[in-house]
């Protein structure tokens, strides 16, 4: 399935991966709906896309109004073909030093907001007997790494939810793709939550050495077009998925030795 000319809704579209996806999809003549919190940044991204790009600002943690956000998104072009649940926040703090409020925020933004939007959009996909849910999780949704307990928990939960969604609604022509990035050169690390909920503000070396956003975005779009169930996109860190599956104890000690923060 080519994404050309499709109507695609992207969350977290004001920066990083979401922004990069918007530019590649705009070149494919897609009609785009860009969501995020920062209207100024969304307008900036929109100005760099094609003429059929709209913005729909809202906070992902406002999931009590998910049905209203979905109704507005459908009204923009009359239907939606693909929802890319991309927006999210990360974490850099040890479990023993992390306030419970931080765990709650991570589960709300990185898991519950995706569930809320997906459930609100599902009746539309069932009614038209087609649609594609894409969730940007992480390799941290497949295995753990220190300093990211709440983030890993939320991203693992995303996998559980969407695996079930795929099983329950394949009969309705609905596809589900889970995208697991390794390290990608965005500001995610800088905006990561520390133990008291404040932002880390500094970059990680691993993120700086990650895939450039345009490279990542192109590979992600290919995975969506192939209707992959799951795609692991990164450099050598992707091996962690296979180590976890085959040699979990080896992965455990490799992650500890790598001292990735
Ligand atoms: N960059 C990486 O190395 C990496 C690795 C694994 C997974 N990911 C995932 O990729 C996705 C995109 O992240 P990114 O790397 O582009 O970082 P980013 O910080 O540039 O993008 C995240 C986007 O989500 C938005 N967002 C965060 N909280 C929000 C809220 N409450 N309401 C609305 N929007 C909100 C941010 O404003 C931002 O636009 C995230 O889900 C992240 O977990 C990134």
Tab-separated table of C-alpha atoms and ligand atoms in Angstrom:
chain	number	residue	atom	x	y	z
A	1	UNK	CA	0.000	0.000	0.000
A	2	UNK	CA	1.555	3.307	-1.060
A	3	UNK	CA	0.810	6.276	1.196
A	4	UNK	CA	0.587	8.674	-1.762
A	5	UNK	CA	-2.563	10.860	-1.623
A	6	UNK	CA	-3.688	9.394	1.737
A	7	UNK	CA	-5.148	11.482	4.557
A	8	UNK	CA	-2.704	11.154	7.423
A	9	UNK	CA	-2.958	12.481	10.976
A	10	UNK	CA	0.359	12.854	12.852
A	11	UNK	CA	0.664	13.655	16.565
A	12	UNK	CA	3.845	15.221	17.946
A	13	UNK	CA	4.238	16.903	14.554
A	14	UNK	CA	5.866	20.140	15.725
A	15	UNK	CA	9.382	18.663	16.002
A	16	UNK	CA	11.676	15.663	15.542
A	17	UNK	CA	10.302	12.498	13.965
A	18	UNK	CA	6.771	13.903	13.514
A	19	UNK	CA	8.128	16.927	11.646
A	20	UNK	CA	10.382	14.723	9.500
A	21	UNK	CA	7.471	12.443	8.612
A	22	UNK	CA	5.356	15.442	7.611
A	23	UNK	CA	7.965	16.574	5.046
A	24	UNK	CA	8.347	13.140	3.432
A	25	UNK	CA	4.575	12.578	3.331
A	26	UNK	CA	3.905	16.072	1.938
A	27	UNK	CA	6.156	15.153	-1.031
A	28	UNK	CA	3.943	12.089	-1.525
A	29	UNK	CA	0.953	14.424	-1.957
A	30	UNK	CA	-0.658	13.314	1.281
A	31	UNK	CA	-3.284	15.457	2.970
A	32	UNK	CA	-1.827	16.035	6.421
A	33	UNK	CA	-3.290	16.860	9.816
A	34	UNK	CA	-0.531	18.000	12.178
A	35	UNK	CA	-1.159	17.845	15.920
A	36	UNK	CA	0.900	19.070	18.855
A	37	UNK	CA	0.656	21.714	21.560
A	38	UNK	CA	2.702	24.557	20.079
A	39	UNK	CA	0.644	26.408	17.443
A	40	UNK	CA	3.614	28.520	16.327
A	41	UNK	CA	5.763	25.436	15.686
A	42	UNK	CA	2.883	23.593	13.972
A	43	UNK	CA	2.376	26.596	11.652
A	44	UNK	CA	6.126	26.560	10.881
A	45	UNK	CA	6.007	22.870	9.901
A	46	UNK	CA	2.789	23.411	7.920
A	47	UNK	CA	4.449	26.239	5.948
A	48	UNK	CA	7.153	23.763	4.836
A	49	UNK	CA	4.595	21.149	3.701
A	50	UNK	CA	2.141	21.191	0.789
A	51	UNK	CA	-1.050	23.208	0.409
A	52	UNK	CA	-3.277	20.453	1.786
A	53	UNK	CA	-1.885	20.556	5.316
A	54	UNK	CA	-3.969	21.501	8.355
A	55	UNK	CA	-3.066	21.876	12.003
A	56	UNK	CA	-5.097	20.573	14.957
A	57	UNK	CA	-3.456	21.693	18.219
A	58	UNK	CA	-4.213	19.929	21.517
A	59	UNK	CA	-2.456	18.417	24.514
A	60	UNK	CA	-2.196	14.630	24.320
A	61	UNK	CA	-2.880	14.314	28.046
A	62	UNK	CA	-6.292	15.916	27.469
A	63	UNK	CA	-7.627	12.453	26.658
A	64	UNK	CA	-11.066	13.199	28.159
A	65	UNK	CA	-11.705	15.186	24.945
A	66	UNK	CA	-10.309	12.578	22.533
A	67	UNK	CA	-13.695	12.112	20.818
A	68	UNK	CA	-13.876	15.860	20.100
A	69	UNK	CA	-10.312	15.912	18.716
A	70	UNK	CA	-11.158	12.957	16.451
A	71	UNK	CA	-14.412	14.584	15.237
A	72	UNK	CA	-12.479	17.768	14.346
A	73	UNK	CA	-9.753	15.774	12.582
A	74	UNK	CA	-12.273	13.833	10.457
A	75	UNK	CA	-14.113	17.069	9.590
A	76	UNK	CA	-10.924	18.611	8.106
A	77	UNK	CA	-10.810	16.329	5.014
A	78	UNK	CA	-13.964	14.204	5.466
A	79	UNK	CA	-12.091	11.052	6.533
A	80	UNK	CA	-8.810	9.734	7.902
A	81	UNK	CA	-6.763	6.913	6.372
A	82	UNK	CA	-3.805	6.694	8.755
A	83	UNK	CA	-3.263	7.840	12.351
A	84	UNK	CA	0.402	8.106	13.340
A	85	UNK	CA	0.506	8.189	17.144
A	86	UNK	CA	3.978	9.694	17.428
A	87	UNK	CA	3.920	12.328	20.211
A	88	UNK	CA	5.596	11.363	23.460
A	89	UNK	CA	8.075	12.181	26.214
A	90	UNK	CA	11.040	10.283	27.593
A	91	UNK	CA	12.709	9.949	30.997
A	92	UNK	CA	16.192	9.986	32.520
A	93	UNK	CA	16.010	9.052	36.212
A	94	UNK	CA	16.597	6.030	38.432
A	95	UNK	CA	13.499	4.335	39.892
A	96	UNK	CA	14.548	5.143	43.456
A	97	UNK	CA	14.841	8.845	42.578
A	98	UNK	CA	11.638	9.209	40.532
A	99	UNK	CA	8.468	10.786	41.906
A	100	UNK	CA	5.342	8.741	41.267
A	101	UNK	CA	3.889	11.808	39.512
A	102	UNK	CA	6.538	11.315	36.785
A	103	UNK	CA	5.527	7.653	36.258
A	104	UNK	CA	1.899	8.831	36.024
A	105	UNK	CA	2.726	11.510	33.445
A	106	UNK	CA	4.696	9.035	31.307
A	107	UNK	CA	1.868	6.500	31.294
A	108	UNK	CA	-0.659	9.237	30.479
A	109	UNK	CA	1.249	10.792	27.571
A	110	UNK	CA	3.062	7.722	26.203
A	111	UNK	CA	0.262	5.154	26.629
A	112	UNK	CA	-3.197	6.378	27.668
A	113	UNK	CA	-3.296	9.233	25.140
A	114	UNK	CA	-2.663	6.745	22.304
A	115	UNK	CA	-5.379	4.438	23.618
A	116	UNK	CA	-7.835	7.339	23.911
A	117	UNK	CA	-7.274	8.643	20.351
A	118	UNK	CA	-7.283	5.126	18.891
A	119	UNK	CA	-10.527	4.121	20.598
A	120	UNK	CA	-12.168	7.379	19.508
A	121	UNK	CA	-11.091	6.860	15.877
A	122	UNK	CA	-11.840	3.124	15.740
A	123	UNK	CA	-15.591	3.450	14.912
A	124	UNK	CA	-14.642	5.577	11.830
A	125	UNK	CA	-12.209	2.892	10.590
A	126	UNK	CA	-14.745	0.105	11.272
A	127	UNK	CA	-17.455	2.022	9.443
A	128	UNK	CA	-15.286	2.482	6.319
A	129	UNK	CA	-13.763	-1.024	6.733
A	130	UNK	CA	-10.248	0.347	6.325
A	131	UNK	CA	-7.639	2.336	8.202
A	132	UNK	CA	-4.123	2.087	9.543
A	133	UNK	CA	-3.068	2.745	13.133
A	134	UNK	CA	0.659	3.428	13.495
A	135	UNK	CA	2.224	3.781	16.948
A	136	UNK	CA	5.747	5.083	17.442
A	137	UNK	CA	6.945	3.144	20.464
A	138	UNK	CA	10.672	2.477	20.980
A	139	UNK	CA	13.192	-0.325	21.292
A	140	UNK	CA	12.473	0.462	24.965
A	141	UNK	CA	9.054	-1.092	24.278
A	142	UNK	CA	10.886	-4.393	23.609
A	143	UNK	CA	13.548	-4.405	26.347
A	144	UNK	CA	14.542	-2.327	29.360
A	145	UNK	CA	17.356	0.121	30.001
A	146	UNK	CA	18.268	1.973	33.229
A	147	UNK	CA	16.984	5.539	33.772
A	148	UNK	CA	13.853	4.850	31.729
A	149	UNK	CA	11.577	2.756	33.999
A	150	UNK	CA	8.325	4.680	33.451
A	151	UNK	CA	9.089	5.217	29.757
A	152	UNK	CA	9.836	1.503	29.225
A	153	UNK	CA	6.679	0.561	31.134
A	154	UNK	CA	4.502	2.839	28.989
A	155	UNK	CA	6.109	1.756	25.703
A	156	UNK	CA	5.764	-1.963	26.589
A	157	UNK	CA	2.068	-1.308	27.326
A	158	UNK	CA	1.647	0.223	23.848
A	159	UNK	CA	2.764	-3.091	22.305
A	160	UNK	CA	0.241	-5.083	24.347
A	161	UNK	CA	-2.655	-2.817	23.388
A	162	UNK	CA	-1.953	-2.648	19.659
A	163	UNK	CA	-1.200	-6.379	19.303
A	164	UNK	CA	-4.720	-7.029	20.610
A	165	UNK	CA	-6.234	-4.301	18.419
A	166	UNK	CA	-4.651	-5.939	15.353
A	167	UNK	CA	-6.107	-9.330	16.296
A	168	UNK	CA	-9.588	-7.980	17.022
A	169	UNK	CA	-9.940	-5.726	13.970
A	170	UNK	CA	-8.010	-7.280	11.090
A	171	UNK	CA	-11.432	-8.549	9.983
A	172	UNK	CA	-12.477	-4.884	9.540
A	173	UNK	CA	-9.628	-4.140	7.129
A	174	UNK	CA	-7.673	-2.341	9.862
A	175	UNK	CA	-3.848	-2.470	9.909
A	176	UNK	CA	-1.603	-1.858	12.911
A	177	UNK	CA	2.120	-1.038	12.686
A	178	UNK	CA	4.355	-0.616	15.720
A	179	UNK	CA	7.468	1.438	14.962
A	180	UNK	CA	10.371	0.926	17.380
A	181	UNK	CA	13.069	3.573	16.917
A	182	UNK	CA	16.559	3.131	18.286
A	183	UNK	CA	18.436	6.406	18.721
A	184	UNK	CA	17.284	9.253	16.431
A	185	UNK	CA	18.792	12.757	16.374
A	186	UNK	CA	15.924	14.734	17.964
A	187	UNK	CA	15.497	16.798	21.118
A	188	UNK	CA	13.751	13.913	22.911
A	189	UNK	CA	16.618	13.436	25.402
A	190	UNK	CA	16.796	17.168	26.186
A	191	UNK	CA	13.059	17.189	26.899
A	192	UNK	CA	13.208	13.990	29.010
A	193	UNK	CA	11.708	14.100	32.479
A	194	UNK	CA	14.053	13.754	35.443
A	195	UNK	CA	13.018	12.361	38.843
A	196	UNK	CA	11.235	15.514	40.033
A	197	UNK	CA	9.502	16.107	36.676
A	198	UNK	CA	11.863	18.846	35.464
A	199	UNK	CA	13.436	18.524	32.003
A	200	UNK	CA	16.931	17.045	31.534
A	201	UNK	CA	17.840	19.964	29.178
A	202	UNK	CA	21.047	18.275	27.946
A	203	UNK	CA	21.528	15.878	25.056
A	204	UNK	CA	22.752	12.273	25.311
A	205	UNK	CA	25.777	11.131	23.289
A	206	UNK	CA	23.768	8.104	22.083
A	207	UNK	CA	20.986	10.341	20.728
A	208	UNK	CA	23.540	12.645	19.054
A	209	UNK	CA	25.005	9.574	17.299
A	210	UNK	CA	21.577	8.306	16.273
A	211	UNK	CA	19.973	8.187	12.833
A	212	UNK	CA	19.294	11.571	11.198
A	213	UNK	CA	15.550	12.318	11.185
A	214	UNK	CA	15.087	12.274	7.352
A	215	UNK	CA	16.746	8.832	7.134
A	216	UNK	CA	14.599	7.521	9.970
A	217	UNK	CA	11.388	9.031	8.517
A	218	UNK	CA	11.950	7.446	5.086
A	219	UNK	CA	12.584	4.017	6.622
A	220	UNK	CA	9.526	4.366	8.829
A	221	UNK	CA	7.306	5.253	5.876
A	222	UNK	CA	8.548	2.193	3.974
A	223	UNK	CA	7.620	0.007	6.982
A	224	UNK	CA	4.111	1.510	7.058
A	225	UNK	CA	3.688	0.994	3.312
A	226	UNK	CA	4.689	-2.663	3.726
A	227	UNK	CA	2.053	-2.932	6.504
A	228	UNK	CA	4.654	-4.417	8.819
A	229	UNK	CA	3.397	-5.556	12.224
A	230	UNK	CA	6.579	-4.199	13.838
A	231	UNK	CA	9.687	-2.411	12.591
A	232	UNK	CA	12.972	-1.875	14.484
A	233	UNK	CA	14.755	1.150	13.035
A	234	UNK	CA	18.168	2.214	14.278
A	235	UNK	CA	21.816	1.205	14.303
A	236	UNK	CA	23.415	-1.640	16.303
A	237	UNK	CA	21.070	-1.046	19.270
A	238	UNK	CA	18.415	-2.923	17.257
A	239	UNK	CA	20.294	-6.142	18.082
A	240	UNK	CA	18.946	-5.796	21.621
A	241	UNK	CA	15.538	-7.033	20.416
A	242	UNK	CA	17.016	-10.316	19.205
A	243	UNK	CA	19.306	-10.684	22.246
A	244	UNK	CA	16.276	-10.241	24.541
A	245	UNK	CA	14.440	-12.968	22.632
A	246	UNK	CA	17.304	-15.487	22.480
A	247	UNK	CA	19.739	-14.637	25.297
A	248	UNK	CA	17.967	-12.376	27.839
A	249	UNK	CA	20.746	-12.683	30.441
A	250	UNK	CA	23.361	-11.641	27.861
A	251	UNK	CA	21.248	-8.581	27.003
A	252	UNK	CA	20.970	-7.726	30.703
A	253	UNK	CA	24.754	-7.634	31.162
A	254	UNK	CA	25.386	-5.944	27.782
A	255	UNK	CA	23.015	-3.081	28.683
A	256	UNK	CA	24.660	-2.692	32.102
A	257	UNK	CA	28.126	-2.696	30.513
A	258	UNK	CA	27.168	-0.163	27.818
A	259	UNK	CA	26.451	2.466	30.524
A	260	UNK	CA	24.020	4.238	28.157
A	261	UNK	CA	22.309	6.970	30.103
B	1	LIG	N1	14.513	10.266	19.231
B	1	LIG	C1	14.720	9.041	19.663
B	1	LIG	O1	15.885	8.617	19.838
B	1	LIG	C2	13.554	8.121	19.927
B	1	LIG	C3	13.829	6.806	20.288
B	1	LIG	C4	12.774	5.952	20.561
B	1	LIG	C5	11.472	6.394	20.473
B	1	LIG	N2	11.216	7.675	20.115
B	1	LIG	C6	9.802	8.099	20.081
B	1	LIG	O2	9.565	8.904	18.962
B	1	LIG	C7	8.444	9.750	19.217
B	1	LIG	C8	8.772	11.152	18.733
B	1	LIG	O3	9.831	11.686	19.530
B	1	LIG	P1	11.024	12.576	18.922
B	1	LIG	O4	12.260	11.805	19.075
B	1	LIG	O5	10.637	13.096	17.599
B	1	LIG	O6	11.133	13.748	20.015
B	1	LIG	P2	10.461	15.193	20.031
B	1	LIG	O7	10.542	15.647	21.438
B	1	LIG	O8	11.019	16.049	18.981
B	1	LIG	O9	8.966	14.852	19.615
B	1	LIG	C9	7.979	14.520	20.532
B	1	LIG	C10	6.766	15.344	20.200
B	1	LIG	O10	5.692	15.001	21.089
B	1	LIG	C11	5.116	16.209	21.530
B	1	LIG	N3	4.484	16.058	22.839
B	1	LIG	C12	5.063	15.654	23.999
B	1	LIG	N4	4.160	15.695	24.982
B	1	LIG	C13	2.993	16.128	24.441
B	1	LIG	C14	1.702	16.398	24.943
B	1	LIG	N5	1.401	16.249	26.254
B	1	LIG	N6	0.746	16.826	24.088
B	1	LIG	C15	1.015	17.006	22.781
B	1	LIG	N7	2.219	16.787	22.235
B	1	LIG	C16	3.199	16.352	23.061
B	1	LIG	C17	6.292	17.187	21.646
B	1	LIG	O11	5.872	18.519	21.706
B	1	LIG	C18	7.064	16.839	20.396
B	1	LIG	O12	6.598	17.558	19.276
B	1	LIG	C19	8.174	9.653	20.727
B	1	LIG	O13	7.042	8.844	20.944
B	1	LIG	C20	9.418	8.974	21.259
B	1	LIG	O14	9.174	8.217	22.423
B	1	LIG	C21	12.227	8.549	19.841
